[in-house]
Every structure is written in structure tokens, then in C-alpha cells.
Short mmCIF file of C-alpha atoms in Angstrom, two decimals:
data_model
loop_
_atom_site.label_atom_id
_atom_site.label_comp_id
_atom_site.label_asym_id
_atom_site.label_seq_id
_atom_site.Cartn_x
_atom_site.Cartn_y
_atom_site.Cartn_z
CA MET B 14 56.31 -7.21 133.91
CA ALA B 15 54.47 -4.11 132.69
CA GLN B 16 56.76 -3.87 129.68
CA HIS B 17 55.72 -7.39 128.69
CA GLY B 18 52.00 -6.79 129.04
CA LEU B 19 51.19 -8.44 132.37
CA TRP B 20 49.63 -5.24 133.72
CA GLU B 21 49.47 -1.48 133.27
CA LEU B 22 50.95 0.81 135.89
CA LEU B 23 48.88 3.53 137.52
CA ASP B 24 51.15 6.02 139.29
CA LEU B 25 49.28 7.71 142.14
CA ALA B 26 50.62 9.64 145.12
CA ALA B 27 49.04 8.91 148.49
CA GLU B 28 46.81 11.97 148.41
CA ARG B 29 45.24 10.76 145.15
CA LEU B 30 44.30 7.26 146.36
CA PRO B 31 40.64 8.25 146.95
CA GLU B 32 40.40 8.81 143.19
CA LEU B 33 40.52 5.04 142.75
CA GLU B 34 36.81 4.98 143.54
CA GLN B 35 36.10 7.01 140.40
CA LEU B 36 38.02 4.72 138.06
CA ALA B 37 35.77 3.29 135.38
CA GLY B 38 35.79 -0.22 134.05
CA ASP B 39 35.86 -3.62 135.64
CA ARG B 40 39.45 -4.68 135.09
CA PRO B 41 41.15 -6.20 138.14
CA LEU B 42 43.18 -3.78 140.25
CA LEU B 43 46.39 -4.82 142.02
CA MET B 44 47.46 -2.59 144.89
CA ASP B 45 51.16 -2.34 145.57
CA SER B 46 52.12 -3.53 149.05
CA ILE B 47 53.46 -0.06 149.88
CA TRP B 48 49.76 0.76 150.49
CA LEU B 49 49.26 -2.16 152.92
CA THR B 50 48.73 0.14 155.90
CA GLU B 51 45.70 1.21 157.91
CA GLU B 52 46.18 4.73 156.53
CA HIS B 53 46.32 3.89 152.82
CA ALA B 54 44.42 0.61 152.27
CA PRO B 55 40.79 1.82 152.82
CA PRO B 56 40.19 3.11 149.24
CA PHE B 57 41.18 -0.32 147.88
CA LEU B 58 39.00 -2.13 150.41
CA ARG B 59 36.00 0.06 149.55
CA LEU B 60 36.41 -0.92 145.91
CA LEU B 61 36.55 -4.56 146.96
CA ALA B 62 33.35 -4.19 148.98
CA ARG B 63 31.62 -2.75 145.89
CA GLY B 64 32.44 -5.82 143.82
CA ARG B 65 35.64 -4.68 142.10
CA ARG B 66 38.25 -7.40 141.75
CA VAL B 67 41.18 -6.27 143.90
CA GLY B 68 44.46 -8.01 144.57
CA MET B 69 47.97 -7.09 145.63
CA MET B 70 51.53 -7.13 144.36
CA LEU B 71 53.26 -8.11 147.61
CA HIS B 72 56.83 -6.88 147.45
CA SER B 73 57.20 -6.64 151.21
CA PHE B 74 55.24 -6.01 154.40
CA PRO B 75 55.43 -2.37 155.54
CA SER B 76 55.74 -3.47 159.18
CA LEU B 77 58.87 -5.52 158.38
CA ILE B 78 60.39 -2.64 156.43
CA ARG B 79 59.72 -0.21 159.29
CA ALA B 80 61.41 -2.49 161.80
CA ALA B 81 64.48 -3.01 159.63
CA GLU B 82 64.81 0.71 158.90
CA ARG B 83 64.73 1.44 162.64
CA GLY B 84 67.41 -1.13 163.35
CA LEU B 85 64.95 -3.38 165.18
CA PRO B 86 64.70 -7.18 164.90
CA THR B 87 62.34 -8.30 162.15
CA PRO B 88 58.94 -9.15 163.71
CA ALA B 89 58.01 -12.80 163.93
CA THR B 90 54.91 -12.15 161.81
CA PRO B 91 53.35 -9.27 159.88
CA THR B 92 50.72 -7.23 161.74
CA PRO B 93 47.17 -8.56 162.15
CA PHE B 94 45.93 -5.77 159.87
CA GLU B 95 48.34 -6.81 157.11
CA LEU B 96 47.35 -10.47 157.29
CA GLN B 97 43.63 -9.72 157.56
CA THR B 98 43.78 -7.44 154.52
CA LEU B 99 45.56 -10.10 152.48
CA ALA B 100 42.85 -12.59 153.45
CA GLN B 101 40.19 -10.35 151.88
CA LEU B 102 41.89 -9.86 148.52
CA GLN B 103 41.10 -11.96 145.48
CA ALA B 104 44.71 -12.47 144.39
CA VAL B 105 48.09 -11.95 146.03
CA VAL B 106 50.97 -11.80 143.58
CA VAL B 107 54.39 -12.50 145.07
CA PRO B 108 57.85 -12.69 143.43
CA GLY B 109 58.61 -15.99 145.16
CA GLN B 110 57.36 -18.30 147.92
CA HIS B 111 59.15 -16.60 150.83
CA TYR B 112 56.08 -15.01 152.44
CA ALA B 113 53.96 -18.14 152.18
CA ARG B 114 55.41 -19.27 155.52
CA TRP B 115 53.04 -16.87 157.30
CA LEU B 116 49.92 -18.32 155.73
CA PRO B 117 47.89 -21.34 156.74
CA GLU B 118 49.04 -24.28 154.64
CA ALA B 119 45.80 -24.46 152.65
CA GLU B 120 45.97 -20.74 151.88
CA ALA B 121 49.63 -20.89 150.85
CA ARG B 122 48.70 -23.56 148.32
CA SER B 123 45.54 -21.87 147.09
CA SER B 124 45.15 -20.43 143.64
CA ARG B 125 44.82 -16.92 145.17
CA TRP B 126 48.52 -17.01 145.96
CA VAL B 127 50.13 -16.27 142.59
CA VAL B 128 53.88 -16.75 142.33
CA ALA B 129 55.29 -14.45 139.66
CA ASP B 130 58.93 -15.43 139.55
CA PRO B 131 61.05 -12.51 138.31
CA GLY B 132 62.70 -12.68 134.92
CA LEU B 133 65.99 -11.38 133.62
CA ASP B 134 67.06 -8.93 131.01
CA GLU B 135 69.28 -11.04 128.76
CA GLY B 136 71.98 -8.38 129.06
CA TRP B 137 72.73 -9.58 132.59
CA ARG B 138 73.96 -12.99 131.48
CA ALA B 139 77.75 -13.15 131.34
CA PRO B 140 80.19 -16.06 131.82
CA PRO B 141 82.76 -16.06 134.64
CA ARG B 142 85.73 -13.73 134.35
CA VAL B 143 89.22 -14.01 135.76
CA ARG B 144 89.86 -11.45 138.44
CA THR B 145 92.49 -8.90 137.49
CA GLY B 146 93.80 -6.36 139.98
CA PRO B 147 91.97 -5.48 143.21
CA CYS B 148 88.83 -7.49 143.94
CA ARG B 149 85.88 -5.45 142.70
CA LEU B 150 83.12 -5.47 145.32
CA VAL B 151 79.67 -4.10 144.54
CA SER B 152 76.48 -3.50 146.53
CA VAL B 153 73.13 -2.37 145.13
CA GLY B 154 70.31 -0.63 146.93
CA ALA B 155 69.28 2.58 148.64
CA VAL B 156 71.67 3.42 151.46
CA THR B 157 69.33 2.81 154.41
CA PRO B 158 69.55 0.73 157.62
CA ARG B 159 67.46 -1.99 155.99
CA LYS B 160 70.23 -2.64 153.46
CA GLY B 161 72.92 -2.87 156.15
CA PHE B 162 75.71 -1.11 154.27
CA LEU B 163 77.16 0.35 157.48
CA ASP B 164 78.05 -3.22 158.51
CA VAL B 165 80.24 -3.55 155.42
CA ALA B 166 81.64 -0.02 155.79
CA GLU B 167 82.80 -0.77 159.32
CA LEU B 168 84.28 -4.10 158.23
CA LEU B 169 86.21 -2.57 155.36
CA SER B 170 87.54 0.22 157.58
CA SER B 171 88.78 -2.25 160.21
CA ALA B 172 92.19 -3.86 160.43
CA ALA B 173 90.72 -7.21 159.40
CA LEU B 174 91.28 -6.52 155.72
CA ALA B 175 94.81 -5.19 156.05
CA GLY B 176 97.01 -6.19 153.13
CA ARG B 177 94.12 -7.17 150.83
CA GLU B 178 93.40 -5.40 147.58
CA TRP B 179 89.77 -4.51 146.95
CA HIS B 180 87.53 -1.72 145.66
CA TRP B 181 83.92 -1.30 146.87
CA GLN B 182 81.18 0.50 144.92
CA VAL B 183 77.73 1.17 146.38
CA LEU B 184 75.04 1.76 143.75
CA GLY B 185 71.89 3.26 145.23
CA SER B 186 70.22 6.42 146.42
CA LEU B 187 71.90 8.44 149.17
CA GLU B 188 68.76 10.57 149.63
CA VAL B 189 66.25 8.09 151.11
CA ASP B 190 67.84 8.24 154.59
CA PRO B 191 70.41 11.07 154.55
CA ASP B 192 71.41 10.56 158.20
CA TYR B 193 72.26 6.90 157.68
CA ALA B 194 74.01 7.69 154.41
CA ALA B 195 76.09 10.28 156.28
CA GLN B 196 77.13 7.61 158.80
CA VAL B 197 78.26 5.32 155.99
CA ARG B 198 80.06 8.17 154.25
CA ALA B 199 81.88 9.19 157.44
CA CYS B 200 82.92 5.60 158.12
CA VAL B 201 84.52 5.15 154.70
CA ALA B 202 85.87 8.69 154.34
CA PRO B 203 89.48 7.60 155.06
CA LEU B 204 89.27 4.85 152.44
CA PRO B 205 90.23 5.85 148.89
CA ASN B 206 88.97 2.53 147.50
CA VAL B 207 85.28 3.07 148.38
CA GLU B 208 82.78 4.84 146.13
CA LEU B 209 79.27 5.77 147.22
CA ILE B 210 78.04 6.41 143.72
CA GLY B 211 74.34 7.05 144.30
CA GLN B 212 71.43 6.05 142.10
CA LEU B 213 72.23 5.15 138.50
CA PRO B 214 70.21 4.25 135.39
CA PRO B 215 69.48 0.50 135.14
CA GLU B 216 71.86 -0.02 132.24
CA GLU B 217 74.72 1.52 134.21
CA VAL B 218 73.94 -0.65 137.24
CA GLN B 219 74.01 -3.68 134.96
CA ARG B 220 77.39 -2.68 133.53
CA LYS B 221 78.94 -2.19 136.96
CA VAL B 222 77.57 -5.42 138.45
CA ARG B 223 78.68 -7.43 135.42
CA SER B 224 82.21 -6.09 135.84
CA ALA B 225 82.33 -6.90 139.58
CA ASP B 226 84.01 -9.88 141.23
CA LEU B 227 81.75 -10.17 144.31
CA LEU B 228 78.33 -8.92 145.34
CA LEU B 229 78.05 -7.86 148.98
CA MET B 230 74.44 -7.97 150.27
CA PRO B 231 74.25 -7.28 154.03
CA SER B 232 70.47 -6.72 154.01
CA TYR B 233 68.52 -7.04 157.24
CA ASP B 234 65.20 -7.49 155.42
CA GLU B 235 64.38 -8.73 151.92
CA ASN B 236 61.70 -10.69 150.15
CA GLN B 237 63.00 -12.01 146.82
CA PRO B 238 66.04 -9.77 146.17
CA LEU B 239 66.31 -9.27 142.44
CA VAL B 240 69.93 -8.19 142.79
CA LEU B 241 70.84 -11.77 143.76
CA LEU B 242 69.28 -13.14 140.58
CA GLU B 243 71.01 -10.50 138.49
CA ALA B 244 74.36 -11.24 140.10
CA LEU B 245 73.83 -14.96 139.47
CA ALA B 246 73.20 -14.26 135.80
CA ALA B 247 76.35 -12.13 135.66
CA SER B 248 78.43 -14.92 137.27
CA VAL B 249 79.11 -12.71 140.31
CA PRO B 250 79.09 -14.72 143.56
CA ALA B 251 77.56 -13.17 146.68
CA VAL B 252 78.59 -12.76 150.27
CA ALA B 253 75.28 -12.04 151.95
CA TYR B 254 73.15 -12.13 155.03
CA ALA B 255 70.50 -14.83 154.65
CA ALA B 256 67.65 -12.30 154.43
CA GLY B 257 64.33 -13.17 152.84
CA ALA B 258 64.57 -15.86 150.18
CA ALA B 259 68.36 -15.66 149.88
CA ARG B 260 68.71 -19.27 151.09
CA GLN B 261 66.42 -20.49 148.34
CA MET B 262 67.94 -18.30 145.65
CA ILE B 263 71.57 -19.26 146.17
CA GLN B 264 73.10 -22.31 147.78
CA HIS B 265 75.70 -21.67 150.44
CA GLY B 266 79.10 -22.79 149.23
CA GLN B 267 78.00 -23.04 145.62
CA GLU B 268 76.84 -19.70 144.18
CA GLY B 269 77.87 -17.69 147.22
CA LEU B 270 78.40 -17.65 150.97
CA LEU B 271 75.56 -16.87 153.40
CA CYS B 272 75.53 -16.09 157.10
CA GLU B 273 72.82 -15.19 159.57
CA ILE B 274 71.49 -11.65 159.55
CA GLY B 275 73.75 -9.37 161.58
CA ASP B 276 76.59 -11.88 161.97
CA ARG B 277 79.33 -9.42 161.06
CA GLN B 278 82.15 -11.71 162.16
CA ARG B 279 81.08 -14.53 159.86
CA PHE B 280 80.42 -12.08 157.02
CA ALA B 281 83.99 -10.80 157.45
CA GLU B 282 85.37 -14.34 157.49
CA TYR B 283 83.60 -15.19 154.24
CA LEU B 284 84.75 -12.03 152.53
CA LEU B 285 88.36 -12.65 153.60
CA GLN B 286 88.07 -16.23 152.42
CA LEU B 287 87.16 -15.13 148.89
CA LEU B 288 89.62 -12.25 148.81
CA ASP B 289 92.39 -14.72 149.65
CA SER B 290 91.32 -17.54 147.33
CA GLU B 291 90.71 -16.65 143.70
CA PRO B 292 90.25 -20.35 142.80
CA GLU B 293 87.36 -20.58 145.27
CA ARG B 294 85.83 -17.37 143.95
CA GLN B 295 86.14 -18.74 140.43
CA SER B 296 84.44 -21.97 141.49
CA LEU B 297 81.50 -20.01 142.90
CA ALA B 298 81.33 -17.91 139.74
CA ALA B 299 81.20 -21.06 137.61
CA ALA B 300 78.31 -22.34 139.76
CA CYS B 301 76.49 -19.04 139.19
CA TRP B 302 76.90 -19.46 135.44
CA ARG B 303 75.46 -22.96 135.56
CA ARG B 304 72.56 -21.84 137.74
CA GLN B 305 71.60 -18.88 135.55
CA GLN B 306 70.59 -21.27 132.80
CA GLN B 307 67.49 -22.05 134.90
CA LEU B 308 66.44 -18.39 135.22
CA PRO B 309 63.71 -17.25 132.81
CA SER B 310 63.77 -14.19 130.59
CA TRP B 311 61.28 -11.42 131.36
CA PRO B 312 58.96 -12.39 128.45
CA LEU B 313 58.80 -15.98 129.68
CA ALA B 314 58.35 -14.91 133.31
CA ALA B 315 55.52 -12.54 132.31
CA GLU B 316 53.76 -15.25 130.30
CA ARG B 317 53.88 -17.68 133.23
CA ALA B 318 52.63 -15.01 135.64
CA ARG B 319 49.82 -14.00 133.26
CA ALA B 320 48.55 -17.58 133.16
CA ALA B 321 48.67 -17.99 136.94
CA LEU B 322 47.04 -14.62 137.62
CA GLY B 323 44.34 -15.32 135.06
CA ARG B 324 43.46 -18.60 136.81
CA ALA B 325 43.29 -16.87 140.19
CA LEU B 326 41.04 -14.06 139.02
CA ALA B 327 38.79 -16.38 137.06
CA ARG B 328 37.91 -18.08 140.34
CA ALA B 329 37.32 -14.77 142.13
#
């Protein structure tokens, strides 16, 4: 969005947040939801109290992330502090409607709640391809408990997949949670057809996802996972836990197969189903290709978001 002029990015470490109070000008300020904590939000709230227009880019709720990273069930609601802070802000920008379920109906429909649907780099769009050789499986994201990659590692190392041909690549940082990454690495160590590649440049991620046959997304917590949209555009069906807005982003049995979060048995059944039936995988890939025609480019997405955000701030 920044590349297409919706906003400018201000990169500040936590210890520099108090400097926000010295920023000149009256342009609206959007805080990233990483700062939606009792420790880090006060500088933003002081600006708000002094008449500065302050909103938020709500990627996720820190409390939900913390629970997922600790292997705990996702809380039924965000914390009171998180919800109370949102209620004070003049605009809340979200990449989809998923979090609106926690708001009163009138608030969810208010102009403060700005839906900025993500766009796509046109390089993602690719028609379906015929599978040749082992089924190429790909997962994208930092290797942390929240992303659930150990579930897939244990599945692939079990006897359930005996006799099937597949190759799994994990594209994402191994440094965010080294202990969890070590567990995943140890689990797949006997498997020559698994690669924990680590973090890659965006263009390399795009190339690898576009060449894959299936996306595996065993996330325990998500909001509006961009990787699902990108896989759709690349005609790569998903086998995924129904985390966040996954149910709204893909239709079960059409662009992919979804099961409840943590249902490893069903996840395994769906993966086996698509490993054993190339015609079914091809049918899902064709549905992805049809669906991607509805997904906007980044310039169009930014223009729509700019109009919605402008309306919200004009009423502030």
C-alpha cells in the first residue's frame, strides 16, 4: 500500500515511540497493531488526547498472537484493553472483515472501520499447471508455533504417507523462535524430501509458490492471510486449517480443503486425498484460476482503501 501512495511508513523501534510526540504536522497517524499493548500504546493515545488524528492498521491482536505462539487456545475475545483502545481511535484499517465479529454491530458497520482489501502483484497470476513428478508442497511463514508447521512435519514423517511422492518446502524465518524451529528440523531430519529454506526475498517466494502444486497452511491464528490470496492467484490449491478469514477467502471443496484448527487427522486425510487424485487437484486449481479474476491489483486496492480511509478521517 505504501508503494502505491496510500501512506508513508515510519520505522521506529519500541524505545523511540516517545518521539512520536515531537512529530510536526497534522497528518493522520496510523499505529501498527504490534503496538496495541499497555506497554507501547500510551504515546499514541497521548497524541490522540492532544487532538492528533490517530488510527490503526489492525493486522492482528497481540493477545491472540501470544496465545497461539504459546500453544494455547485462541481467546474468545481480544483483551479489554485492546478493544477499549480501538474504540478511542478515529479509524481502524483492517485487511478484511474477519475482526468485525468482535465489535457491536453498529460499530462494525461504521465508517471508522475501514476495510482495505489486499491487492496482488500481477506476477502472482498463473494458470493451472499439470503436476509432473512428486507433488510439490509449499508453506510460507516464520517457523513458529502460531504457523503450526510441526503439525505438518509430524504428519509427513508418519507412516500415513507411505508410498506417496511429495516434496515439501518451508519458506520463512527460522530465527523468530529457534527452539520451535529446532523441533521442526529434528522431526523432518530423516526425510530427504523436506527443505526448511528460511526467509527469502519476495520475488523468490513468488517463484517457488507459483511452481508448487499445493499450499499447506496449518496456522493456528491468522487474520486475512495474504499467502492464501497469492496461492489462489497462482492456481495453487490449499490444504489449510480454517484460521482467521480462511473460510471467506477460499471455499471448501472448490479452491482448497479446510478443516478445523488442530484437526491433524482431517488435515492428513485431505492431503492424502489430493496426493492420490491429480484430477481433483486439477479441479481445485482451475477453481483458483477462476476466483483470482476477482482479486484486485495493488494499485486498485490502494485506490479503494484511500477513498474509504479519506471518508473515515473526514468525519473524525
